[in-house]
PDB file of C-alpha atoms in Angstrom:
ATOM      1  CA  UNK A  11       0.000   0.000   0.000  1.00 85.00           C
ATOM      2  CA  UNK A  12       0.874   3.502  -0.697  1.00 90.00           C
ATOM      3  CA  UNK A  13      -0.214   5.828   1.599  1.00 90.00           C
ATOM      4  CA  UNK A  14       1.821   9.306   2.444  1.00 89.00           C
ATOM      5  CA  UNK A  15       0.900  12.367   4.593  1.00 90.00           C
ATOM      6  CA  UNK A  16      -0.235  15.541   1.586  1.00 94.00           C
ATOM      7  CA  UNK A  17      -1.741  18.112   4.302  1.00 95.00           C
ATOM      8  CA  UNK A  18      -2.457  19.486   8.078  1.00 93.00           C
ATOM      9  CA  UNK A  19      -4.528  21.657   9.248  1.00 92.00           C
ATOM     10  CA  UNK A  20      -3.600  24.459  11.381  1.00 93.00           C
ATOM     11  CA  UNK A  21      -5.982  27.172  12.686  1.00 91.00           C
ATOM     12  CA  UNK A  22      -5.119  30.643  12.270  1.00 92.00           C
ATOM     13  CA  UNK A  23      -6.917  33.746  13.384  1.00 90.00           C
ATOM     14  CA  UNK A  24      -4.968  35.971  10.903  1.00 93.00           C
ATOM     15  CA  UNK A  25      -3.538  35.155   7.440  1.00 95.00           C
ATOM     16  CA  UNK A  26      -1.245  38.042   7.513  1.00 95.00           C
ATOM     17  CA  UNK A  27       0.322  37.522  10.794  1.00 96.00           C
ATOM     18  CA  UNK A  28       0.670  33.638  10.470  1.00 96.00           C
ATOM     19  CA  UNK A  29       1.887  34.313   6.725  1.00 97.00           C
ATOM     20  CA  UNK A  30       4.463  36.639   8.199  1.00 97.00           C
ATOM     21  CA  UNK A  31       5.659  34.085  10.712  1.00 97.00           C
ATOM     22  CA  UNK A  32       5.631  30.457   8.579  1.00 97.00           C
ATOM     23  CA  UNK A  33       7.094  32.148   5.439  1.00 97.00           C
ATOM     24  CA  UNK A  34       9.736  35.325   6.966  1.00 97.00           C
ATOM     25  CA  UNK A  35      10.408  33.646  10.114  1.00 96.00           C
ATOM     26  CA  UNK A  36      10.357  30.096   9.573  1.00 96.00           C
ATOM     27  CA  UNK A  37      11.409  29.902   5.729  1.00 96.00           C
ATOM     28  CA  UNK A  38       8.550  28.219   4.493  1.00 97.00           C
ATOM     29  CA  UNK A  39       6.744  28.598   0.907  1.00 98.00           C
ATOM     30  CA  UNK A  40       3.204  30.158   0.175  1.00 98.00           C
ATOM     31  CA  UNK A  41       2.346  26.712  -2.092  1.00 97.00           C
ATOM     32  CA  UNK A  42      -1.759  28.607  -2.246  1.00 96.00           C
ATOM     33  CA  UNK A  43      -3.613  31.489  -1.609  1.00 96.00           C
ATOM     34  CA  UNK A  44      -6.683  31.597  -3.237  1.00 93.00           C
ATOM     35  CA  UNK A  45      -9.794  33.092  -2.042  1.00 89.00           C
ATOM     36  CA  UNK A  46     -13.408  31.938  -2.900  1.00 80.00           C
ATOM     37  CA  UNK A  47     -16.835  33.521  -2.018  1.00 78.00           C
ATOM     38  CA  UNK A  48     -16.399  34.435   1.952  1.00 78.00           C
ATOM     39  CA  UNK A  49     -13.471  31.386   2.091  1.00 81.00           C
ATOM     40  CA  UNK A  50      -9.762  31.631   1.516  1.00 88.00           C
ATOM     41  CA  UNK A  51      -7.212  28.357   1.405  1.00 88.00           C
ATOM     42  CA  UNK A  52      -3.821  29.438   2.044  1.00 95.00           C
ATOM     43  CA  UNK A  53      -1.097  26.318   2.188  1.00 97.00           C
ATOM     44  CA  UNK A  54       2.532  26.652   2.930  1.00 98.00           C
ATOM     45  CA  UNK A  55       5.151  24.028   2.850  1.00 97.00           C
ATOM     46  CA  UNK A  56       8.967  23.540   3.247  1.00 97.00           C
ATOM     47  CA  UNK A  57      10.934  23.483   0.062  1.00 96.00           C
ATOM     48  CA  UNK A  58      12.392  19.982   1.347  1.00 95.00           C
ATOM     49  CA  UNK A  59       9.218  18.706   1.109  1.00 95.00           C
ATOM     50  CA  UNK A  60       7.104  19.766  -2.377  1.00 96.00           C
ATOM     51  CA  UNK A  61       4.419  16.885  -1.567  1.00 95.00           C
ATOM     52  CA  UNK A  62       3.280  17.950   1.933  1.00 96.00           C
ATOM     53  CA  UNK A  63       1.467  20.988   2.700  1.00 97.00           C
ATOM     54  CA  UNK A  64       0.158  22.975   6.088  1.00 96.00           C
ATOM     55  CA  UNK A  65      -3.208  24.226   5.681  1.00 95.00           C
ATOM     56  CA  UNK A  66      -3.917  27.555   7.163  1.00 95.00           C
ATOM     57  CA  UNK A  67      -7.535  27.929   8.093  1.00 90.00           C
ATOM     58  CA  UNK A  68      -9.909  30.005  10.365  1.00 86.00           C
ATOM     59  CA  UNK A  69     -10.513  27.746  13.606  1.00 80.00           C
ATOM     60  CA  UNK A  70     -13.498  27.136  12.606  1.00 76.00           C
ATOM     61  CA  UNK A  71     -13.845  26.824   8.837  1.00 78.00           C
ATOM     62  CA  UNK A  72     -15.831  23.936   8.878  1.00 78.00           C
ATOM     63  CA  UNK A  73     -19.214  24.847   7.050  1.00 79.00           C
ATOM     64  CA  UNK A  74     -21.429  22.651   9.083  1.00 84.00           C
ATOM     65  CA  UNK A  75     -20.483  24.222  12.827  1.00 86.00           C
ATOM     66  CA  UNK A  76     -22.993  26.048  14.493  1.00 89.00           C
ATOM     67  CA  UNK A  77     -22.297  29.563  15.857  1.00 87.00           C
ATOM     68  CA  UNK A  78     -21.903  28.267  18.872  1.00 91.00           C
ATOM     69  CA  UNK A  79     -19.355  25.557  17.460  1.00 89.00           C
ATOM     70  CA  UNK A  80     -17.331  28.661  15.509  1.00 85.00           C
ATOM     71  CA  UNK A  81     -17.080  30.710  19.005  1.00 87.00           C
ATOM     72  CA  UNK A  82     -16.088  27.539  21.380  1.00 89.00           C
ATOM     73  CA  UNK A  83     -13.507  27.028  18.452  1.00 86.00           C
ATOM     74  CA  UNK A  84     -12.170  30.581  18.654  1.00 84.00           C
ATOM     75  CA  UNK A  85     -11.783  30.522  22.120  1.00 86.00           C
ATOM     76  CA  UNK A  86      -9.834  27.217  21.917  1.00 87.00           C
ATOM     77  CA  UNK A  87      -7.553  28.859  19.619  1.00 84.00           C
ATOM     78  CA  UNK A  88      -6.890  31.882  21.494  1.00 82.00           C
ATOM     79  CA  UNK A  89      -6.173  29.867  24.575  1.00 81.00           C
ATOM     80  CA  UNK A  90      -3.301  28.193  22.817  1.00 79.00           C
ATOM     81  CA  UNK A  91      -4.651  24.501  23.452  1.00 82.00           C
ATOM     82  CA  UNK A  92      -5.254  23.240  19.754  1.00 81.00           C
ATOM     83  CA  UNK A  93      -2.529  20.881  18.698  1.00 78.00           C
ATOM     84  CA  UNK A  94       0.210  22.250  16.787  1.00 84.00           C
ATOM     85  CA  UNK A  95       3.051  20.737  14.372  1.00 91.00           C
ATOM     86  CA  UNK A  96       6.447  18.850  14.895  1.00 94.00           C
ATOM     87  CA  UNK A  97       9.102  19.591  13.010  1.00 95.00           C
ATOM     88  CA  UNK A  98      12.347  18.404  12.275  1.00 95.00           C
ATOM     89  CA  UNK A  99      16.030  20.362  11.568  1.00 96.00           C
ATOM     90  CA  UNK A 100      19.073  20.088  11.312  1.00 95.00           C
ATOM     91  CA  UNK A 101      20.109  22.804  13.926  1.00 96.00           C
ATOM     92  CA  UNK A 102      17.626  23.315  16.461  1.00 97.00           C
ATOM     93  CA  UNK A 103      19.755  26.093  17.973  1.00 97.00           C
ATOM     94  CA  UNK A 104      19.752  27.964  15.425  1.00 97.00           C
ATOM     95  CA  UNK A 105      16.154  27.807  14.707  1.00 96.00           C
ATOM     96  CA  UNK A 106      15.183  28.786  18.047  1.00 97.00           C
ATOM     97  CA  UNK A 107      17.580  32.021  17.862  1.00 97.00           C
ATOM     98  CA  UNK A 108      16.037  33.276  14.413  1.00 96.00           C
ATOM     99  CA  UNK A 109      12.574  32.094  15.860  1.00 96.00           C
ATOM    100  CA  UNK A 110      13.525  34.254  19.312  1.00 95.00           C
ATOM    101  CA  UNK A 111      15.087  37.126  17.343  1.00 96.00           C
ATOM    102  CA  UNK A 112      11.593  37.644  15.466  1.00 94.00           C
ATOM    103  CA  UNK A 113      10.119  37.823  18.829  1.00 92.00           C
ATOM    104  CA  UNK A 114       8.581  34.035  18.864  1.00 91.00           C
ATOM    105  CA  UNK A 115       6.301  33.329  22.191  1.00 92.00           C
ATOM    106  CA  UNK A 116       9.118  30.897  23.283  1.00 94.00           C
ATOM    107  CA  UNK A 117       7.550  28.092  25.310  1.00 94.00           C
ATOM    108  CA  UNK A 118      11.076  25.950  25.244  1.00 96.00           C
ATOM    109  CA  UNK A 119      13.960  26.688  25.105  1.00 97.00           C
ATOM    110  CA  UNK A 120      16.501  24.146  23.276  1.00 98.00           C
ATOM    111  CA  UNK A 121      17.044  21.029  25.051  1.00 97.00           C
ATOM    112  CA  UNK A 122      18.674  17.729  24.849  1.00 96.00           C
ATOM    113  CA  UNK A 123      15.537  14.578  25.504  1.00 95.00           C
ATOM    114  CA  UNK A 124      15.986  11.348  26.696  1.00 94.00           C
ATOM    115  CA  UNK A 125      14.492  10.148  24.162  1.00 92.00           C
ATOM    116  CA  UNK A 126      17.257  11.438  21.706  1.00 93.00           C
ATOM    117  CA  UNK A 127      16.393  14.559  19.794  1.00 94.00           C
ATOM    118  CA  UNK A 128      16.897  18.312  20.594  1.00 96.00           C
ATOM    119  CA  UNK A 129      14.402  20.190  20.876  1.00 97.00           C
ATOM    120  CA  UNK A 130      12.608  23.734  21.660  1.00 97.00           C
ATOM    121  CA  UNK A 131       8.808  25.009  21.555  1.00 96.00           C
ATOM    122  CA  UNK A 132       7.288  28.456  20.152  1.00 94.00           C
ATOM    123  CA  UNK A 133       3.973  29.279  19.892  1.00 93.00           C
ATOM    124  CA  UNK A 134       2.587  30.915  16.428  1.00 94.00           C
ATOM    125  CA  UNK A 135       1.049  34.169  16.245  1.00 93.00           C
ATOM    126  CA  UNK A 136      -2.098  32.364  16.715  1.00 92.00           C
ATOM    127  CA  UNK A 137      -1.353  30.135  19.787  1.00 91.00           C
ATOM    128  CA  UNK A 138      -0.474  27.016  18.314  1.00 92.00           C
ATOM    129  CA  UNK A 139       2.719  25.145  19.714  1.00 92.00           C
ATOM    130  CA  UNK A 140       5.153  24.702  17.202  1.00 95.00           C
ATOM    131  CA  UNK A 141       8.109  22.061  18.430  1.00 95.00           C
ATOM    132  CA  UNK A 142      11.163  22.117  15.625  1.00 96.00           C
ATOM    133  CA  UNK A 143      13.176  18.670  16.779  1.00 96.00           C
ATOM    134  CA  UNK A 144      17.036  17.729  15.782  1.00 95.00           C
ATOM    135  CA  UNK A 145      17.842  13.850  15.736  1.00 87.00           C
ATOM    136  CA  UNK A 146      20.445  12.918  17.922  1.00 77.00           C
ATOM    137  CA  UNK A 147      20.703  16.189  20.378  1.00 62.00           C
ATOM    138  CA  UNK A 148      24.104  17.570  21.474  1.00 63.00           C
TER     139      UNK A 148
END
């Protein structure tokens, strides 16, 4: 069988801001911004990986939520408890000093696991928790 990850969803209160952050900060690509009707579908992606995509999307840009659903999402989100993304590189030091330097909400700072990796925790501009892991530590 042939079965690979091609996107995640992460929820985003503002395109700008969380545009500013994955692409400037982080390096990432804009792979799609497209707007339709009251919608827009915005995907970034690293250029080390053309096949997988993040999905940038209102908290609650499912069409079937209620109002209520929509507002107990956007409270979620601004509490910072939705799940985030792992990711991997090669110097996790590094990352978290160009992460810090853009004035990242740092919720880790780099650290060796037991486990074997390196690694440090921001959150976005929109309260997700980011974790960028190194293989192997220091």
């Amino acid at each position: 069988m042939d079965v690979k990850l091609k996107q995640c969803f992460i929820a985003v209160d503002d395109f700008d801001k969380a545009l500013a952050f994955y692409v400037d900060v982080l390096g990432l690509e804009v792979r799609n911004d497209v707007s339709f009707e009251d919608m827009r579908w915005v995907t970034v992606g690293s250029p080390l990986q053309p096949d997988v995509e993040i999905v940038l999307e209102p908290p609650a840009a499912n069409p079937d939520f209620s109002p209520a659903d929509r507002e107990a999402m956007a409270r979620l989100l601004a509490k910072g408890v939705l799940r985030g993304v792992n990711f991997t590189t090669t110097d996790c030091d590094a990352l978290y000093r160009r992460v810090q330097d853009a004035g990242g909400d740092v919720l880790q700072e780099p650290t060796d696991q037991p486990y074997g990796v390196r690694d440090c925790a921001f959150r976005d501009p929109a309260g997700n928790m980011l974790r960028f892991m190194e293989a192997g530590g220091r």
